[in-house]
Tab-separated table of N, CA and C in Angstrom:
chain	number	residue	atom	x	y	z
A	1	SER	N	-52.883	31.189	96.352
A	1	SER	CA	-52.367	31.881	96.762
A	1	SER	C	-51.442	32.599	96.038
A	2	ASN	N	-51.655	34.169	95.821
A	2	ASN	CA	-51.008	34.930	95.009
A	2	ASN	C	-50.976	34.672	93.372
A	3	PRO	N	-52.467	34.522	93.225
A	3	PRO	CA	-52.349	33.953	91.420
A	3	PRO	C	-51.974	35.539	90.756
A	4	VAL	N	-51.606	34.990	89.404
A	4	VAL	CA	-51.391	35.704	88.335
A	4	VAL	C	-52.325	35.856	87.459
A	5	VAL	N	-52.634	37.258	86.994
A	5	VAL	CA	-53.951	37.286	86.430
A	5	VAL	C	-53.455	38.265	84.955
A	6	ALA	N	-54.299	38.016	84.183
A	6	ALA	CA	-54.266	39.127	82.840
A	6	ALA	C	-55.481	39.262	82.534
A	7	ASP	N	-55.336	40.632	82.533
A	7	ASP	CA	-56.829	41.589	82.048
A	7	ASP	C	-56.616	41.816	80.694
A	8	LEU	N	-56.644	41.151	79.424
A	8	LEU	CA	-56.225	41.424	78.413
A	8	LEU	C	-57.560	42.489	77.597
A	9	GLY	N	-56.841	43.213	76.937
A	9	GLY	CA	-57.884	44.379	76.384
A	9	GLY	C	-58.240	45.467	77.249
A	10	THR	N	-57.624	45.586	78.420
A	10	THR	CA	-57.820	46.243	79.655
A	10	THR	C	-59.064	47.526	79.565
A	11	GLY	N	-58.501	48.115	78.535
A	11	GLY	CA	-59.551	49.814	78.415
A	11	GLY	C	-59.138	50.423	79.384
A	12	SER	N	-59.939	50.984	80.462
A	12	SER	CA	-59.648	51.760	81.792
A	12	SER	C	-58.930	51.099	82.767
A	13	GLY	N	-59.024	49.537	82.844
A	13	GLY	CA	-58.303	48.856	83.544
A	13	GLY	C	-59.245	48.528	84.682
A	14	ALA	N	-60.472	48.873	84.690
A	14	ALA	CA	-61.578	48.671	85.854
A	14	ALA	C	-61.365	47.330	86.344
A	15	ILE	N	-61.213	46.227	85.534
A	15	ILE	CA	-61.507	44.844	85.773
A	15	ILE	C	-60.014	44.644	86.891
A	16	GLY	N	-59.507	44.625	85.772
A	16	GLY	CA	-57.976	44.224	86.464
A	16	GLY	C	-57.527	44.948	87.666
A	17	LEU	N	-57.517	46.341	87.834
A	17	LEU	CA	-57.290	47.031	88.680
A	17	LEU	C	-58.012	46.673	89.924
A	18	SER	N	-59.321	46.131	89.740
A	18	SER	CA	-60.132	45.664	90.935
A	18	SER	C	-59.765	44.756	91.523
A	19	LEU	N	-59.357	43.662	90.957
A	19	LEU	CA	-58.788	42.606	91.470
A	19	LEU	C	-57.282	42.682	91.646
A	20	ALA	N	-56.818	43.614	91.592
A	20	ALA	CA	-55.106	43.991	92.120
A	20	ALA	C	-55.697	44.809	93.426
A	21	SER	N	-56.754	45.510	93.625
A	21	SER	CA	-57.073	46.077	94.497
A	21	SER	C	-57.830	45.304	95.695
A	22	GLU	N	-58.700	44.280	95.307
A	22	GLU	CA	-59.635	43.610	96.046
A	22	GLU	C	-59.083	42.403	96.588
A	23	ALA	N	-58.164	41.460	95.495
A	23	ALA	CA	-57.901	40.095	95.877
A	23	ALA	C	-56.451	40.252	96.052
A	24	ASP	N	-55.616	39.081	96.740
A	24	ASP	CA	-54.462	38.803	96.917
A	24	ASP	C	-54.033	38.210	95.707
A	25	CYS	N	-53.360	39.264	94.866
A	25	CYS	CA	-53.138	38.970	93.580
A	25	CYS	C	-51.676	38.837	93.967
A	26	GLY	N	-50.822	37.762	93.193
A	26	GLY	CA	-49.170	37.944	92.997
A	26	GLY	C	-48.714	39.200	91.972
A	27	ARG	N	-49.215	38.747	90.668
A	27	ARG	CA	-49.339	39.993	89.878
A	27	ARG	C	-50.353	40.190	88.943
A	28	VAL	N	-50.415	41.194	88.484
A	28	VAL	CA	-51.693	41.448	87.433
A	28	VAL	C	-51.050	42.282	86.531
A	29	TRP	N	-51.303	41.612	85.096
A	29	TRP	CA	-50.680	42.254	84.011
A	29	TRP	C	-52.140	43.098	83.335
A	30	LEU	N	-51.934	44.305	82.733
A	30	LEU	CA	-53.237	44.763	82.119
A	30	LEU	C	-52.557	45.235	80.745
A	31	THR	N	-53.266	44.407	79.786
A	31	THR	CA	-52.842	44.762	78.741
A	31	THR	C	-53.976	45.415	77.593
A	32	ASP	N	-53.278	46.279	76.330
A	32	ASP	CA	-54.258	46.512	75.497
A	32	ASP	C	-53.375	47.048	74.617
A	33	ALA	N	-54.246	46.904	73.084
A	33	ALA	CA	-53.553	47.489	71.724
A	33	ALA	C	-53.585	48.934	71.747
A	34	SER	N	-54.341	49.865	72.790
A	34	SER	CA	-54.436	51.249	72.324
A	34	SER	C	-53.548	51.722	73.298
A	35	ALA	N	-52.442	52.666	73.225
A	35	ALA	CA	-51.856	53.346	73.880
A	35	ALA	C	-52.870	54.304	74.563
A	36	ASP	N	-53.726	54.857	74.015
A	36	ASP	CA	-54.684	55.788	74.662
A	36	ASP	C	-55.707	55.244	75.832
A	37	ALA	N	-55.804	53.898	75.899
A	37	ALA	CA	-56.591	52.777	76.610
A	37	ALA	C	-55.362	52.482	78.005
A	38	LEU	N	-54.619	52.127	77.460
A	38	LEU	CA	-53.364	52.176	78.429
A	38	LEU	C	-52.652	53.412	79.604
A	39	ASN	N	-52.688	54.571	78.910
A	39	ASN	CA	-52.375	55.641	79.490
A	39	ASN	C	-53.604	56.033	80.712
A	40	LEU	N	-54.949	55.809	80.005
A	40	LEU	CA	-55.953	55.607	80.901
A	40	LEU	C	-56.115	54.857	82.256
A	41	ALA	N	-56.077	53.473	81.986
A	41	ALA	CA	-55.396	52.797	82.772
A	41	ALA	C	-54.273	53.011	83.907
A	42	ARG	N	-53.431	53.427	83.417
A	42	ARG	CA	-52.134	53.822	84.119
A	42	ARG	C	-52.256	55.049	84.886
A	43	ALA	N	-53.408	56.141	84.617
A	43	ALA	CA	-53.792	57.000	85.407
A	43	ALA	C	-55.012	56.680	86.815
A	44	ASN	N	-55.622	55.787	86.432
A	44	ASN	CA	-56.261	54.742	87.156
A	44	ASN	C	-55.385	54.127	88.028
A	45	LEU	N	-54.438	53.373	87.652
A	45	LEU	CA	-53.767	52.640	88.494
A	45	LEU	C	-52.934	53.663	89.870
A	46	ALA	N	-52.675	54.864	89.290
A	46	ALA	CA	-52.329	55.609	90.585
A	46	ALA	C	-52.695	55.613	91.386
A	47	GLY	N	-54.167	55.467	91.550
A	47	GLY	CA	-55.222	55.508	92.804
A	47	GLY	C	-55.066	54.294	93.831
A	48	LEU	N	-54.151	53.203	93.301
A	48	LEU	CA	-54.132	52.066	93.940
A	48	LEU	C	-52.986	52.040	95.006
A	49	GLY	N	-52.066	53.513	95.361
A	49	GLY	CA	-51.253	53.024	96.164
A	49	GLY	C	-50.649	52.035	95.997
A	50	MET	N	-49.974	51.430	97.134
A	50	MET	CA	-49.003	50.314	97.555
A	50	MET	C	-49.360	48.815	96.460
A	51	ARG	N	-50.878	49.039	96.222
A	51	ARG	CA	-51.378	47.691	95.920
A	51	ARG	C	-51.316	47.746	94.326
A	52	GLY	N	-50.775	49.120	93.654
A	52	GLY	CA	-49.986	49.095	92.367
A	52	GLY	C	-48.860	48.603	92.357
A	53	ALA	N	-47.987	48.270	93.041
A	53	ALA	CA	-47.095	48.007	92.735
A	53	ALA	C	-46.809	46.096	91.979
A	54	LYS	N	-47.985	45.759	92.195
A	54	LYS	CA	-47.906	44.400	91.662
A	54	LYS	C	-48.837	44.149	90.620
A	55	VAL	N	-49.162	45.668	89.610
A	55	VAL	CA	-49.789	45.458	88.217
A	55	VAL	C	-48.572	46.321	87.351
A	56	SER	N	-48.917	45.029	86.437
A	56	SER	CA	-47.852	45.783	85.168
A	56	SER	C	-48.822	45.968	83.830
A	57	LEU	N	-48.432	47.174	82.975
A	57	LEU	CA	-49.350	47.349	81.827
A	57	LEU	C	-48.126	47.211	80.598
A	58	SER	N	-48.801	46.521	79.683
A	58	SER	CA	-48.098	46.303	78.525
A	58	SER	C	-49.190	46.330	77.665
A	59	GLN	N	-48.517	46.900	76.163
A	59	GLN	CA	-49.050	47.296	74.838
A	59	GLN	C	-48.964	46.140	73.654
A	60	GLY	N	-50.006	45.507	73.433
A	60	GLY	CA	-49.958	45.206	71.881
A	60	GLY	C	-51.312	44.440	71.908
A	61	ASP	N	-51.447	43.405	71.331
A	61	ASP	CA	-52.776	42.557	70.694
A	61	ASP	C	-52.975	41.389	71.274
A	62	TRP	N	-53.921	41.165	72.290
A	62	TRP	CA	-54.076	40.168	73.051
A	62	TRP	C	-52.754	39.495	73.767
A	63	PHE	N	-52.437	38.122	73.651
A	63	PHE	CA	-51.189	37.724	74.248
A	63	PHE	C	-50.026	38.118	73.595
A	64	ALA	N	-49.888	38.940	72.400
A	64	ALA	CA	-48.497	39.465	72.009
A	64	ALA	C	-48.206	40.406	73.040
A	65	ALA	N	-48.845	40.992	73.662
A	65	ALA	CA	-48.509	41.914	74.479
A	65	ALA	C	-47.829	41.447	76.000
A	66	LEU	N	-48.006	40.036	76.057
A	66	LEU	CA	-47.437	39.694	77.258
A	66	LEU	C	-45.964	38.725	77.070
A	67	PRO	N	-45.274	39.321	78.320
A	67	PRO	CA	-43.932	38.417	77.833
A	67	PRO	C	-43.793	36.745	77.598
A	68	ALA	N	-43.168	36.300	76.832
A	68	ALA	CA	-43.036	35.077	76.293
A	68	ALA	C	-43.037	34.052	77.696
A	69	GLU	N	-41.953	34.487	78.870
A	69	GLU	CA	-41.953	33.634	79.737
A	69	GLU	C	-42.993	33.673	80.216
A	70	THR	N	-44.097	34.333	80.118
A	70	THR	CA	-45.265	34.215	81.290
A	70	THR	C	-46.183	33.045	80.762
A	71	LYS	N	-45.912	32.303	79.662
A	71	LYS	CA	-46.579	31.731	79.012
A	71	LYS	C	-46.936	30.340	79.887
A	72	GLY	N	-48.053	29.959	80.009
A	72	GLY	CA	-48.571	28.574	81.168
A	72	GLY	C	-48.453	29.341	82.664
A	73	SER	N	-48.574	30.658	82.994
A	73	SER	CA	-48.537	30.732	84.079
A	73	SER	C	-49.930	31.556	84.759
A	74	PHE	N	-50.477	32.032	84.209
A	74	PHE	CA	-51.660	32.567	84.233
A	74	PHE	C	-53.052	31.605	85.152
A	75	ASP	N	-53.181	32.156	86.397
A	75	ASP	CA	-54.008	31.445	87.342
A	75	ASP	C	-55.516	31.961	86.664
A	76	LEU	N	-55.508	33.130	86.197
A	76	LEU	CA	-56.936	33.796	85.546
A	76	LEU	C	-56.739	34.556	84.463
A	77	ILE	N	-57.519	34.436	83.394
A	77	ILE	CA	-57.213	35.604	81.918
A	77	ILE	C	-58.751	36.017	82.377
A	78	VAL	N	-58.889	37.495	82.147
A	78	VAL	CA	-60.636	38.030	81.780
A	78	VAL	C	-59.984	38.764	80.843
A	79	ALA	N	-61.389	38.974	80.091
A	79	ALA	CA	-61.250	39.859	79.191
A	79	ALA	C	-62.784	40.037	78.638
A	80	ASN	N	-62.804	41.411	78.128
A	80	ASN	CA	-64.286	41.773	77.777
A	80	ASN	C	-63.883	42.388	76.216
A	81	PRO	N	-63.700	41.641	75.380
A	81	PRO	CA	-62.987	41.827	74.199
A	81	PRO	C	-64.418	42.543	73.203
A	82	PRO	N	-64.305	43.143	72.150
A	82	PRO	CA	-64.857	43.583	70.915
A	82	PRO	C	-66.020	42.166	70.760
A	83	TYR	N	-66.943	42.603	70.633
A	83	TYR	CA	-68.071	41.870	70.013
A	83	TYR	C	-68.934	41.952	69.334
A	84	VAL	N	-69.537	42.859	68.794
A	84	VAL	CA	-70.114	43.679	67.533
A	84	VAL	C	-69.937	43.261	66.542
A	85	ALA	N	-70.699	42.666	65.836
A	85	ALA	CA	-70.432	42.516	64.360
A	85	ALA	C	-70.372	43.840	63.468
A	86	SER	N	-69.460	43.976	62.489
A	86	SER	CA	-69.371	45.000	61.652
A	86	SER	C	-70.253	45.748	60.943
A	87	ASN	N	-71.548	44.987	60.477
A	87	ASN	CA	-72.606	45.622	60.049
A	87	ASN	C	-73.372	45.878	61.183
A	88	GLU	N	-73.405	46.076	62.103
A	88	GLU	CA	-74.342	46.024	63.192
A	88	GLU	C	-74.433	47.580	63.545
A	89	THR	N	-75.403	48.230	63.459
A	89	THR	CA	-75.703	49.755	64.119
A	89	THR	C	-75.836	49.833	65.535
A	90	LEU	N	-74.742	50.975	66.281
A	90	LEU	CA	-75.137	51.024	67.323
A	90	LEU	C	-75.661	52.021	67.669
A	91	PRO	N	-76.111	52.561	69.090
A	91	PRO	CA	-76.719	54.013	69.495
A	91	PRO	C	-75.432	54.935	69.296
A	92	LYS	N	-75.795	56.449	68.950
A	92	LYS	CA	-74.849	57.468	68.884
A	92	LYS	C	-74.186	57.474	70.286
A	93	GLU	N	-74.821	57.280	71.414
A	93	GLU	CA	-74.234	57.246	72.556
A	93	GLU	C	-72.977	56.428	72.949
A	94	VAL	N	-73.614	55.056	72.193
A	94	VAL	CA	-72.233	54.353	72.067
A	94	VAL	C	-70.904	54.619	71.441
A	95	LEU	N	-71.216	54.625	70.104
A	95	LEU	CA	-70.302	54.972	69.516
A	95	LEU	C	-69.599	56.460	69.707
A	96	ASP	N	-70.015	57.642	70.404
A	96	ASP	CA	-69.670	58.661	71.187
A	96	ASP	C	-68.669	58.234	72.397
A	97	TRP	N	-68.868	57.468	73.137
A	97	TRP	CA	-68.053	57.227	74.327
A	97	TRP	C	-67.338	55.945	73.989
A	98	GLU	N	-67.363	55.028	72.901
A	98	GLU	CA	-66.227	53.915	72.921
A	98	GLU	C	-65.548	53.967	71.883
A	99	PRO	N	-64.281	53.635	71.412
A	99	PRO	CA	-63.341	53.793	70.385
A	99	PRO	C	-63.976	52.384	69.827
A	100	VAL	N	-63.887	52.811	68.199
A	100	VAL	CA	-64.378	51.940	67.314
A	100	VAL	C	-63.802	50.417	67.475
A	101	ALA	N	-62.755	50.507	67.535
A	101	ALA	CA	-61.785	49.361	68.024
A	101	ALA	C	-61.964	48.726	69.245
A	102	ALA	N	-62.734	49.176	69.763
A	102	ALA	CA	-63.034	48.196	71.240
A	102	ALA	C	-64.739	47.774	70.967
A	103	LEU	N	-65.092	47.599	70.198
A	103	LEU	CA	-66.749	47.482	69.731
A	103	LEU	C	-66.626	46.603	68.714
A	104	PHE	N	-66.219	46.284	67.525
A	104	PHE	CA	-66.476	45.545	66.356
A	104	PHE	C	-65.411	44.886	66.282
A	105	ALA	N	-65.557	43.795	65.746
A	105	ALA	CA	-64.880	42.198	65.739
A	105	ALA	C	-65.314	41.421	64.557
A	106	GLY	N	-65.294	42.018	63.456
A	106	GLY	CA	-65.267	41.351	62.377
A	106	GLY	C	-66.840	41.050	61.963
A	107	LYS	N	-67.011	40.468	60.825
A	107	LYS	CA	-67.925	40.429	60.201
A	107	LYS	C	-69.561	39.996	61.153
A	108	GLU	N	-68.870	38.810	62.116
A	108	GLU	CA	-70.048	38.504	62.699
A	108	GLU	C	-69.903	38.784	64.521
A	109	GLY	N	-68.658	39.480	64.428
A	109	GLY	CA	-68.342	39.911	65.609
A	109	GLY	C	-67.638	39.149	66.587
A	110	PHE	N	-67.451	37.866	66.407
A	110	PHE	CA	-66.839	36.744	67.068
A	110	PHE	C	-65.336	36.576	66.896
A	111	ASP	N	-64.490	37.321	66.007
A	111	ASP	CA	-63.214	37.205	65.638
A	111	ASP	C	-62.292	37.105	66.881
A	112	ASP	N	-62.442	38.352	68.163
A	112	ASP	CA	-61.614	38.229	68.935
A	112	ASP	C	-61.922	37.150	69.951
A	113	ILE	N	-63.024	37.046	70.028
A	113	ILE	CA	-63.664	35.617	71.194
A	113	ILE	C	-63.032	34.391	70.558
A	114	ASP	N	-62.966	34.421	69.569
A	114	ASP	CA	-62.320	33.165	68.542
A	114	ASP	C	-60.885	32.654	68.885
A	115	HIS	N	-60.303	34.159	68.783
A	115	HIS	CA	-58.932	34.002	69.176
A	115	HIS	C	-58.540	33.630	70.755
A	116	LEU	N	-59.352	34.553	71.233
A	116	LEU	CA	-59.161	34.274	73.140
A	116	LEU	C	-59.211	32.765	73.347
A	117	LEU	N	-60.369	32.508	72.975
A	117	LEU	CA	-60.790	30.850	73.502
A	117	LEU	C	-59.628	30.246	72.717
A	118	SER	N	-59.177	30.308	71.712
A	118	SER	CA	-58.514	29.081	71.147
A	118	SER	C	-56.859	28.994	71.392
A	119	ASN	N	-56.583	30.858	72.460
A	119	ASN	CA	-55.332	30.352	72.716
A	119	ASN	C	-54.798	30.832	74.075
A	120	SER	N	-56.156	30.920	74.818
A	120	SER	CA	-56.206	31.336	76.079
A	120	SER	C	-55.496	29.835	77.145
A	121	SER	N	-55.929	28.535	76.416
A	121	SER	CA	-55.310	27.360	77.175
A	121	SER	C	-53.523	27.288	77.233
A	122	ASP	N	-53.392	27.541	76.211
A	122	ASP	CA	-51.686	27.797	76.828
A	122	ASP	C	-51.047	28.702	77.304
A	123	TRP	N	-51.840	29.748	77.162
A	123	TRP	CA	-51.097	30.776	78.328
A	123	TRP	C	-51.519	30.628	80.289
A	124	LEU	N	-52.703	29.875	80.017
A	124	LEU	CA	-53.030	29.359	81.763
A	124	LEU	C	-52.168	28.076	82.292
A	125	ALA	N	-52.147	28.413	83.650
A	125	ALA	CA	-51.518	27.028	84.423
A	125	ALA	C	-52.535	26.179	84.730
A	126	ASP	N	-52.362	25.130	85.245
A	126	ASP	CA	-53.371	23.954	85.296
A	126	ASP	C	-54.127	24.618	86.226
A	127	ARG	N	-55.460	24.107	86.780
A	127	ARG	CA	-56.228	24.670	87.296
A	127	ARG	C	-56.698	26.265	87.362
A	128	ALA	N	-56.569	26.534	86.002
A	128	ALA	CA	-56.917	28.088	85.949
A	128	ALA	C	-57.824	28.010	85.289
A	129	ALA	N	-58.339	29.350	85.058
A	129	ALA	CA	-59.820	29.722	84.142
A	129	ALA	C	-59.560	31.192	83.340
A	130	LEU	N	-60.550	31.127	82.156
A	130	LEU	CA	-60.812	32.349	81.416
A	130	LEU	C	-61.725	32.266	81.935
A	131	VAL	N	-62.125	34.097	81.957
A	131	VAL	CA	-63.439	34.611	81.995
A	131	VAL	C	-63.616	35.686	80.590
A	132	LEU	N	-64.877	35.320	80.187
A	132	LEU	CA	-64.391	35.976	78.737
A	132	LEU	C	-66.409	36.841	78.564
A	133	GLU	N	-66.545	37.630	78.419
A	133	GLU	CA	-67.674	38.424	78.087
A	133	GLU	C	-67.874	38.298	76.946
A	134	MET	N	-69.381	38.493	76.506
A	134	MET	CA	-69.711	38.570	75.119
A	134	MET	C	-71.048	38.529	75.067
A	135	ALA	N	-71.721	39.019	73.878
A	135	ALA	CA	-73.245	39.304	73.657
A	135	ALA	C	-73.694	37.869	73.808
A	136	PRO	N	-75.421	37.875	74.373
A	136	PRO	CA	-75.833	37.025	74.626
A	136	PRO	C	-76.051	35.742	73.640
A	137	THR	N	-76.442	36.402	72.473
A	137	THR	CA	-76.451	35.584	71.174
A	137	THR	C	-75.007	34.817	70.999
A	138	GLN	N	-73.797	35.087	71.315
A	138	GLN	CA	-72.702	34.240	71.038
A	138	GLN	C	-72.597	33.474	72.140
A	139	ILE	N	-73.146	33.041	73.110
A	139	ILE	CA	-72.511	32.162	74.182
A	139	ILE	C	-72.658	30.682	73.578
A	140	ASP	N	-73.828	30.208	73.255
A	140	ASP	CA	-73.753	29.025	72.158
A	140	ASP	C	-72.234	28.417	71.907
A	141	ARG	N	-72.436	29.595	70.604
A	141	ARG	CA	-71.054	29.143	69.901
A	141	ARG	C	-69.672	29.316	70.705
A	142	ALA	N	-69.779	30.149	71.465
A	142	ALA	CA	-68.659	30.449	72.261
A	142	ALA	C	-68.667	29.056	73.275
A	143	VAL	N	-69.555	28.563	73.713
A	143	VAL	CA	-69.361	27.046	74.588
A	143	VAL	C	-69.153	26.441	74.016
A	144	SER	N	-69.421	25.820	72.796
A	144	SER	CA	-69.324	24.915	71.922
A	144	SER	C	-67.716	25.051	71.744
A	145	LEU	N	-66.975	25.732	71.149
A	145	LEU	CA	-65.549	26.231	70.736
A	145	LEU	C	-64.522	26.108	72.326
A	146	ALA	N	-65.059	26.488	73.183
A	146	ALA	CA	-64.450	26.810	74.672
A	146	ALA	C	-64.580	24.930	74.664
A	147	ALA	N	-65.186	24.399	74.692
A	147	ALA	CA	-65.454	23.118	74.653
A	147	ALA	C	-64.198	21.885	74.091
A	148	GLU	N	-63.728	22.623	73.145
A	148	GLU	CA	-62.573	22.076	72.409
A	148	GLU	C	-61.291	22.392	73.188
A	149	PHE	N	-61.127	23.516	74.077
A	149	PHE	CA	-59.576	23.677	74.387
A	149	PHE	C	-59.990	23.537	76.090
A	150	PHE	N	-60.857	23.395	76.852
A	150	PHE	CA	-60.929	23.645	78.431
A	150	PHE	C	-61.897	22.678	78.294
A	151	ASP	N	-61.488	22.058	79.928
A	151	ASP	CA	-62.139	20.670	80.572
A	151	ASP	C	-63.436	21.077	80.935
A	152	SER	N	-63.980	22.276	81.211
A	152	SER	CA	-65.317	22.541	81.723
A	152	SER	C	-65.730	24.136	81.352
A	153	VAL	N	-67.025	24.010	81.076
A	153	VAL	CA	-67.242	25.492	80.661
A	153	VAL	C	-68.506	25.905	81.236
A	154	ALA	N	-68.766	27.205	81.920
A	154	ALA	CA	-69.967	27.369	82.480
A	154	ALA	C	-70.514	28.834	82.297
A	155	VAL	N	-71.630	29.154	81.849
A	155	VAL	CA	-72.493	30.031	81.637
A	155	VAL	C	-72.530	31.062	82.488
A	156	VAL	N	-72.694	32.401	82.800
A	156	VAL	CA	-72.951	33.342	83.793
A	156	VAL	C	-73.670	34.368	83.288
A	157	LYS	N	-74.892	34.530	83.983
A	157	LYS	CA	-75.906	35.709	83.524
A	157	LYS	C	-75.249	36.885	84.188
A	158	ASP	N	-76.193	38.289	83.291
A	158	ASP	CA	-75.551	39.306	84.052
A	158	ASP	C	-77.077	39.848	84.951
A	159	LEU	N	-76.704	40.534	85.460
A	159	LEU	CA	-77.925	41.642	86.642
A	159	LEU	C	-79.147	41.617	85.962
A	160	ALA	N	-79.350	41.402	84.278
A	160	ALA	CA	-80.758	41.446	83.899
A	160	ALA	C	-81.249	39.905	83.576
A	161	GLY	N	-80.315	39.099	83.745
A	161	GLY	CA	-80.647	37.991	83.196
A	161	GLY	C	-80.167	37.303	82.122
A	162	LEU	N	-79.536	37.739	81.466
A	162	LEU	CA	-79.285	37.300	80.287
A	162	LEU	C	-77.572	36.660	80.401
A	163	GLN	N	-77.625	35.743	79.287
A	163	GLN	CA	-76.592	35.101	79.396
A	163	GLN	C	-75.195	35.829	78.846
A	164	ARG	N	-74.333	36.311	79.734
A	164	ARG	CA	-73.500	37.398	78.999
A	164	ARG	C	-72.111	36.965	79.321
A	165	ALA	N	-71.342	36.010	79.969
A	165	ALA	CA	-70.445	35.432	79.982
A	165	ALA	C	-70.248	33.808	80.053
A	166	ILE	N	-68.882	33.375	79.571
A	166	ILE	CA	-68.155	32.329	80.101
A	166	ILE	C	-67.511	32.095	80.969
A	167	VAL	N	-67.320	31.313	81.700
A	167	VAL	CA	-65.682	30.590	82.725
A	167	VAL	C	-65.301	29.216	82.160
A	168	ALA	N	-64.208	29.398	81.339
A	168	ALA	CA	-63.998	28.101	81.083
A	168	ALA	C	-62.755	27.583	81.939
A	169	ARG	N	-62.509	26.197	82.587
A	169	ARG	CA	-61.550	26.074	83.442
A	169	ARG	C	-60.754	24.949	82.601
A	170	LYS	N	-59.505	25.067	83.016
A	170	LYS	CA	-58.019	24.176	82.737
A	170	LYS	C	-58.020	23.477	83.808
A	171	LEU	N	-58.350	22.068	83.936
A	171	LEU	CA	-57.952	21.637	85.191
A	171	LEU	C	-56.515	20.821	85.499
A	172	GLY	N	-55.784	20.746	84.043
A	172	GLY	CA	-54.887	19.801	84.382
A	172	GLY	C	-54.643	18.790	84.960
C-alpha cells in the first residue's frame, strides 16, 4: 500500500510517470544528472493532473539526488542506465536522438550498472525490488553481482525474447 518508488536516471520520466499515473504509489522520485532531462520530465509531469502531486523531481547523480532521509525507504527502484561500452559504435540515428551521457558507461558499459547494483540495497526497504535494464550480453555479469547484495534475482526478457532486465529482490 502506497509504495515509495525511485526512477533513477529518469530521462523523459516515462517509467516513473507511468507508475505515478497507473499504480497506487505514495511517492515517486524522478532523478537525473541532466537538467535538460528533468525539464523534459517536468513538462511530461504536467499532463498527470492530480496524480502528479505525488511526484518529486531531483537533480543529481544516481543516489546523490535523493534526500538522505529516504535511504532504506524505497519499495521499488527502477533504472534504465547507460550501458554501452565507450568504444562501441552506435547508429547515427541513436546518437542523434540520445545524449551521449545517457548511452555510454565506461570501457565495458558496466560502470553505472555496477554502481546501481552495489548501492541499491541500502536504499531499499525490506521486501523491496530493483528493476534494472541492460544489454543482453551484460545479464550474466549483473546476475552474479546482484547475488552479492540481494536475496533473489530474476531475469526478464523483452518483447523480442532477449534477456533485457533483472529484478533483484531484498527480502529482509
